Coordinates of C-alpha atoms and ligand atoms in Angstrom, one line a residue:
M1 CA 0.0 0.0 0.1
S2 CA 1.3 3.5 -0.9
E3 CA 1.2 6.0 1.9
A4 CA 1.2 9.9 1.7
L5 CA 1.0 12.8 4.0
F6 CA -1.3 12.3 6.9
T7 CA -3.3 14.9 9.0
L8 CA -2.7 15.1 12.6
A9 CA -5.9 13.1 13.4
Q10 CA -5.0 10.4 10.9
A11 CA -1.5 10.2 12.7
V12 CA -3.0 9.9 16.2
E13 CA -5.4 7.2 14.9
R14 CA -2.8 5.1 13.3
L15 CA -0.4 5.3 16.3
A16 CA -3.2 4.4 18.7
D17 CA -3.9 1.5 16.4
G18 CA -0.3 0.2 16.9
G19 CA 0.9 1.5 13.6
V20 CA 3.9 3.8 12.5
V21 CA 4.0 7.2 11.3
A22 CA 6.8 9.5 10.6
M23 CA 6.8 12.8 12.5
P24 CA 8.7 16.0 12.4
T25 CA 11.0 17.2 15.2
E26 CA 13.3 20.3 15.2
T27 CA 16.4 18.0 14.5
V28 CA 15.4 15.3 11.9
Y29 CA 12.3 13.4 11.0
G30 CA 11.5 10.3 13.3
L31 CA 9.7 7.1 12.5
A32 CA 7.3 7.0 15.4
A33 CA 5.2 4.3 17.2
D34 CA 3.6 4.1 20.8
A35 CA 6.6 3.4 23.1
E36 CA 4.7 0.8 24.8
Q37 CA 3.2 -1.3 22.0
A38 CA 5.8 -4.0 21.5
A39 CA 4.5 -4.9 18.1
A40 CA 4.2 -1.4 16.9
V41 CA 7.9 -0.9 17.9
A42 CA 8.8 -4.0 16.1
Q43 CA 7.6 -2.6 12.9
I44 CA 9.9 0.4 13.5
F45 CA 13.0 -1.9 13.7
S46 CA 11.7 -3.9 10.6
I47 CA 11.1 -0.8 8.4
K48 CA 14.4 0.7 9.0
G49 CA 16.3 -2.5 8.9
R50 CA 17.8 -1.9 12.3
P51 CA 19.2 -4.5 14.7
A52 CA 16.5 -5.0 17.4
D53 CA 19.1 -4.6 20.3
H54 CA 19.6 -0.9 19.2
P55 CA 17.6 1.3 21.6
L56 CA 15.2 4.0 20.3
I57 CA 14.7 7.4 21.6
V58 CA 11.1 8.1 23.3
H59 CA 9.7 11.4 22.7
V60 CA 7.8 13.0 25.4
L61 CA 6.1 16.4 26.1
G62 CA 8.3 17.1 29.1
Q63 CA 9.5 16.0 32.6
A64 CA 6.1 14.8 33.8
Q65 CA 5.9 12.3 31.1
A66 CA 9.7 11.4 31.3
S67 CA 8.9 10.2 34.8
H68 CA 6.5 7.7 33.4
Y69 CA 9.5 5.8 31.8
A70 CA 12.2 6.7 34.1
A71 CA 13.0 4.7 37.3
Q72 CA 15.0 7.8 38.6
L73 CA 16.1 11.2 37.5
P74 CA 19.4 12.2 38.9
A75 CA 19.8 16.0 39.8
F76 CA 22.1 16.6 37.0
A77 CA 19.6 15.1 34.5
L78 CA 16.9 17.4 36.1
A79 CA 19.1 20.4 35.6
L80 CA 19.7 19.6 32.1
M81 CA 16.1 19.0 31.3
A82 CA 15.1 22.4 32.9
A83 CA 17.7 24.1 30.8
F84 CA 17.3 22.5 27.4
W85 CA 13.8 21.0 27.1
P86 CA 12.0 21.1 25.0
G87 CA 15.0 21.0 22.7
P88 CA 17.6 18.9 20.8
L89 CA 18.9 17.0 23.8
T90 CA 18.4 13.3 24.7
L91 CA 19.1 12.0 28.1
I92 CA 19.7 8.4 28.8
V93 CA 18.3 7.4 32.3
P94 CA 17.6 4.3 34.2
R95 CA 14.3 2.8 32.9
R96 CA 11.5 1.8 35.1
D97 CA 11.0 -2.0 35.2
G98 CA 8.7 -3.5 32.6
V99 CA 8.1 -0.2 30.8
A100 CA 8.9 0.4 26.9
T101 CA 11.1 -2.8 27.2
A102 CA 11.2 -3.1 23.3
A103 CA 11.7 0.5 22.5
A104 CA 14.7 0.4 24.9
G105 CA 16.1 -2.6 23.0
G106 CA 16.2 -4.5 26.3
Q107 CA 18.6 -2.1 27.9
A108 CA 18.0 -1.2 31.6
S109 CA 18.2 2.4 30.4
I110 CA 16.0 4.5 28.2
G111 CA 16.6 7.5 26.0
L112 CA 14.0 10.4 26.5
R113 CA 13.8 13.6 24.6
A114 CA 11.1 16.4 24.4
P115 CA 11.1 17.7 20.9
N116 CA 10.8 21.6 20.4
H117 CA 8.6 21.4 17.4
P118 CA 5.0 22.5 17.2
T119 CA 3.8 19.7 15.2
A120 CA 5.5 17.1 17.4
Q121 CA 4.3 18.7 20.5
A122 CA 0.5 18.9 19.1
L123 CA 1.0 15.1 18.1
L124 CA 2.4 14.2 21.6
E125 CA -0.6 16.1 23.3
A126 CA -3.2 14.3 21.2
C127 CA -1.5 11.0 21.9
L128 CA -1.5 11.8 25.7
A129 CA -5.3 12.2 25.5
R130 CA -5.4 8.7 24.0
G131 CA -3.3 7.3 26.9
I132 CA -0.1 7.3 24.9
H133 CA 2.7 8.7 27.1
G134 CA 5.5 8.8 24.6
L135 CA 6.5 8.1 21.0
A136 CA 9.5 5.8 20.3
A137 CA 11.1 7.4 17.1
P138 CA 14.4 6.7 15.6
S139 CA 15.5 8.9 12.6
A140 CA 13.2 8.0 9.7
N141 CA 16.0 6.5 7.4
R142 CA 17.1 3.2 6.6
F143 CA 19.8 1.8 9.0
G144 CA 23.1 3.6 8.5
R145 CA 21.8 6.1 5.9
V146 CA 21.4 9.9 6.0
S147 CA 18.7 11.2 8.4
P148 CA 15.7 12.8 6.6
T149 CA 15.2 16.6 7.2
S150 CA 12.0 17.0 5.2
A151 CA 8.8 15.1 4.6
A152 CA 9.7 14.5 1.0
H153 CA 13.0 13.0 2.2
V154 CA 11.0 10.5 4.2
L155 CA 8.7 9.5 1.4
D156 CA 11.8 9.2 -0.9
E157 CA 13.6 7.0 1.7
F158 CA 10.8 4.5 2.0
D159 CA 9.4 4.7 -1.6
G160 CA 6.2 6.2 -0.3
Q161 CA 5.5 3.2 2.0
V162 CA 5.5 5.3 5.3
A163 CA 2.8 7.8 6.1
V164 CA 4.3 11.3 7.1
L165 CA 3.1 14.1 9.3
D166 CA 4.5 17.0 7.3
G167 CA 6.1 19.7 9.7
G168 CA 8.3 21.5 7.2
A169 CA 12.0 21.5 7.0
C170 CA 13.8 20.8 10.2
R171 CA 15.4 23.7 11.9
V172 CA 18.4 22.2 13.5
G173 CA 19.2 19.5 10.8
I174 CA 21.2 17.1 12.7
E175 CA 20.2 14.5 15.5
S176 CA 20.1 15.5 19.1
T177 CA 23.0 15.7 21.4
I178 CA 22.8 12.4 23.7
I179 CA 23.9 12.6 27.1
D180 CA 24.1 9.4 29.3
C181 CA 22.8 10.1 32.8
T182 CA 23.2 6.4 34.2
R183 CA 26.5 7.1 35.8
A184 CA 27.9 9.5 38.5
A185 CA 28.8 12.0 35.9
P186 CA 27.2 12.9 32.5
V187 CA 28.8 11.3 29.4
L188 CA 28.5 12.6 25.9
L189 CA 27.4 9.7 23.7
R190 CA 26.7 12.0 20.6
P191 CA 27.5 15.6 19.8
G192 CA 24.7 17.7 18.4
D193 CA 23.3 21.3 18.3
I194 CA 23.6 21.7 22.1
A195 CA 27.4 21.8 22.3
V196 CA 29.5 20.9 25.4
P197 CA 30.4 24.5 26.5
A198 CA 26.6 25.2 26.9
L199 CA 26.0 21.8 28.8
N200 CA 28.9 22.7 31.1
R201 CA 27.6 26.0 32.0
V202 CA 24.5 24.3 33.4
L203 CA 26.5 21.5 35.2
A204 CA 29.1 23.6 36.7
P205 CA 26.9 24.8 39.7
L206 CA 26.5 21.1 40.5
G207 CA 30.4 20.6 40.5
L208 CA 30.0 18.4 37.2
E209 CA 31.2 18.6 33.6
V210 CA 30.5 16.5 30.5
Q211 CA 32.8 13.5 30.2
S212 CA 33.8 12.0 26.8
A213 CA 32.6 8.5 26.0
E214 CA 36.3 7.4 25.7
S215 CA 37.3 8.8 29.2
A216 CA 34.2 7.3 30.9
A217 CA 34.8 4.1 32.8
G218 CA 32.7 1.0 32.0
T219 CA 31.2 0.0 28.7
A220 CA 29.0 2.4 26.9
P221 CA 25.6 1.2 25.8
K222 CA 24.8 0.4 22.1
A223 CA 24.0 3.5 20.1
S224 CA 23.7 3.2 16.3
G225 CA 24.6 7.0 16.0
T226 CA 27.9 6.3 17.7
L227 CA 29.1 3.5 15.2
A228 CA 32.2 4.4 13.4
A229 CA 30.5 4.2 10.0
H230 CA 27.0 5.8 9.9
Y231 CA 25.0 8.7 8.3
A232 CA 26.3 7.7 4.9
P233 CA 25.3 8.9 1.4
R234 CA 25.6 6.6 -1.4
A235 CA 28.4 8.6 -2.9
R236 CA 31.9 7.9 -1.3
L237 CA 32.6 10.9 1.1
R238 CA 36.0 12.1 1.8
L239 CA 37.2 14.8 4.4
M240 CA 40.3 16.8 4.0
D241 CA 41.7 20.3 4.7
A242 CA 41.3 23.1 2.2
A243 CA 44.8 22.9 0.8
T244 CA 44.8 19.0 0.3
L245 CA 41.4 19.3 -1.3
Q246 CA 42.7 21.9 -3.7
T247 CA 45.8 19.7 -4.6
A248 CA 43.8 16.8 -5.2
L249 CA 41.4 18.8 -7.6
D250 CA 44.5 20.0 -9.3
V251 CA 45.9 16.5 -10.0
L252 CA 42.5 14.7 -10.7
D253 CA 41.7 13.8 -14.3
A254 CA 38.7 15.9 -15.1
E255 CA 37.0 12.8 -16.5
A256 CA 37.9 10.6 -13.6
A257 CA 34.7 10.6 -11.7
R258 CA 31.4 12.3 -11.4
M259 CA 32.2 14.4 -8.2
A260 CA 31.3 17.1 -5.9
T261 CA 32.9 19.3 -3.3
Y262 CA 31.5 20.9 -0.2
S263 CA 33.7 23.5 1.3
R264 CA 34.1 26.9 2.9
A265 CA 37.2 27.6 1.0
I266 CA 36.7 28.8 -2.6
L267 CA 38.2 26.1 -4.9
H268 CA 39.6 26.2 -8.5
S269 CA 39.1 23.7 -11.0
N270 CA 39.1 23.1 -14.6
N271 CA 36.6 20.3 -14.4
P272 CA 33.2 21.8 -16.0
K273 CA 31.3 19.0 -14.6
L274 CA 32.5 19.4 -11.0
L275 CA 29.5 20.2 -8.7
R276 CA 30.4 22.7 -6.2
R277 CA 28.7 23.5 -3.0
S278 CA 29.7 26.0 -0.5
M279 CA 29.5 25.1 3.3
P280 CA 28.0 27.9 5.4
A281 CA 30.5 29.8 7.6
Q282 CA 28.2 29.3 10.7
A283 CA 28.0 25.8 12.3
Q284 CA 24.3 25.8 12.8
A285 CA 23.5 26.9 9.2
A286 CA 25.9 24.1 8.1
A287 CA 24.0 21.5 10.2
Q288 CA 20.7 22.6 9.1
E289 CA 21.5 22.0 5.6
L290 CA 24.1 19.1 5.8
F291 CA 21.8 15.9 5.2
A292 CA 19.8 17.7 2.5
V293 CA 23.0 18.7 0.6
L294 CA 24.3 14.9 0.8
R295 CA 20.9 13.8 -0.4
E296 CA 20.9 16.3 -3.2
L297 CA 24.5 15.3 -4.3
D298 CA 23.4 11.6 -4.2
A299 CA 20.4 12.5 -6.5
A300 CA 22.6 14.3 -8.9
G301 CA 24.5 10.9 -9.4
V302 CA 27.9 11.8 -8.0
D303 CA 30.3 9.0 -7.1
L304 CA 32.6 11.1 -4.8
I305 CA 32.0 14.1 -2.5
W306 CA 35.0 15.7 -1.2
V307 CA 34.3 17.8 1.9
E308 CA 36.5 20.4 3.7
T309 CA 37.1 19.4 7.2
P310 CA 35.0 21.8 9.5
P311 CA 36.8 24.1 12.0
A312 CA 38.1 22.6 15.3
D313 CA 35.6 24.7 17.3
A314 CA 33.2 23.1 19.8
S315 CA 30.2 24.6 17.9
W316 CA 31.2 22.4 14.9
D317 CA 31.3 19.1 16.8
G318 CA 28.0 17.8 15.5
V319 CA 28.8 18.5 12.0
R320 CA 32.3 17.1 12.1
D321 CA 31.1 14.0 13.9
R322 CA 28.5 13.3 11.1
L323 CA 30.9 13.9 8.3
Q324 CA 33.7 11.6 10.0
R325 CA 31.1 8.8 10.2
A326 CA 30.0 9.3 6.6
A327 CA 33.5 9.3 5.5
A328 CA 34.3 6.0 7.5
A329 CA 31.3 4.2 5.8
R330 CA 33.3 3.0 2.8
Ligands
TXA1 O1 17.3 14.1 17.0 C1 17.1 12.9 17.4 O2 17.7 12.2 18.4 C2 16.4 12.2 16.3 C3 14.8 12.6 16.2 C4 14.0 11.8 15.7 O3 14.5 12.8 17.6 N1 16.3 10.7 16.7 C5 17.4 9.9 16.4 O4 17.3 8.5 16.8 O5 18.4 10.3 16.1 P1 18.2 7.5 16.4 O6 17.5 6.1 16.9 O7 18.5 7.4 14.8 O8 19.3 7.7 17.3 C6 19.2 7.6 18.7 C7 20.5 7.2 19.4 C8 21.0 5.9 18.8 O9 22.3 5.8 18.6 C9 20.3 4.9 20.0 O10 21.2 3.8 19.9 C10 20.8 5.9 21.2 O11 20.2 7.0 20.8 N2 20.0 5.4 22.3 C11 18.7 5.4 22.3 N3 18.4 4.9 23.6 C12 19.6 4.6 24.3 C13 20.0 3.9 25.5 N4 19.0 3.4 26.4 N5 21.3 3.7 25.7 C14 22.1 4.1 24.9 N6 21.9 4.7 23.8 C15 20.5 4.9 23.5
MG2 MG1 19.7 7.4 13.1

């Protein structure tokens, strides 16, 4: 059956019936189901082609609904919620026994996020009125591929087989920052729009700061977005500094490949077929367009995408992370 754009009422009906609907958030589109219907959650895993032990994020309206899923909320998690919810921040907290087990991929913890998007919030409110406390939703793309930042991307990704609630183009453009709150100190599992300096300003009064996943003791839980190779376009992506990129262009046989560049530096090339996209100077603008640019270059049929390494500044951590994982994919 071919699906299309759904109204809010149709989306709520489908979700209450144990079905799956793609929903907009401020970061990327999510593939949503009632977090407490195991059969509905199983459909998410099968549509995405995602291993069933990779936990999903549960989207909630706010702290009250988070408490339905959490066994406890540590003081620093409450401080982060108060500062950044609703917003692009996912908190991994201890899970209440017997709640949303399938959505959590069997982990003893659960990832929770309150999205800051009017359509997502309206959907969550309508669901709550039907007794649904939260929506499990990973990014609405096939496992390992580029996340969708528009309704058209979702329709394209699943050949129109998934119903979509259209909320326009996503404002943030890359997935949420993920903080593990199951240990004594907060651990960064995935960088995003909310950068480490901003998190640390909230944590400092509690005498805490964000730890890197590498430095944190113990084994980190499974997280698809933290696999070395992820977020990959079909074309091969390579990251290099501006000078290396220019040198590579100079020596490349013009007919060697159908290729594209994505850089802040202005590059020179004699290849008339080279597709050139300029990367915005601001990290947030680059994040907003990143996945759309990768999809667009894939659609243009290029085999290679050469990308200028983003600046070292913390505000670029999210964009740099996604590009490094895309470059590692092949
Ligand atoms: O911005 C976002 O976070 C988007 C939108 C839709 O909200 N969602 C998203 O979901 O990126 P997904 O499933 O593609 O990535 C969620 C990440 C995964 O790497 C997952 O493994 C991790 O969060 N995660 C979820 N629950 C977890 C848990 N209990 N422990 C460790 N990692 C968890
Ligand atoms: Mg994803």
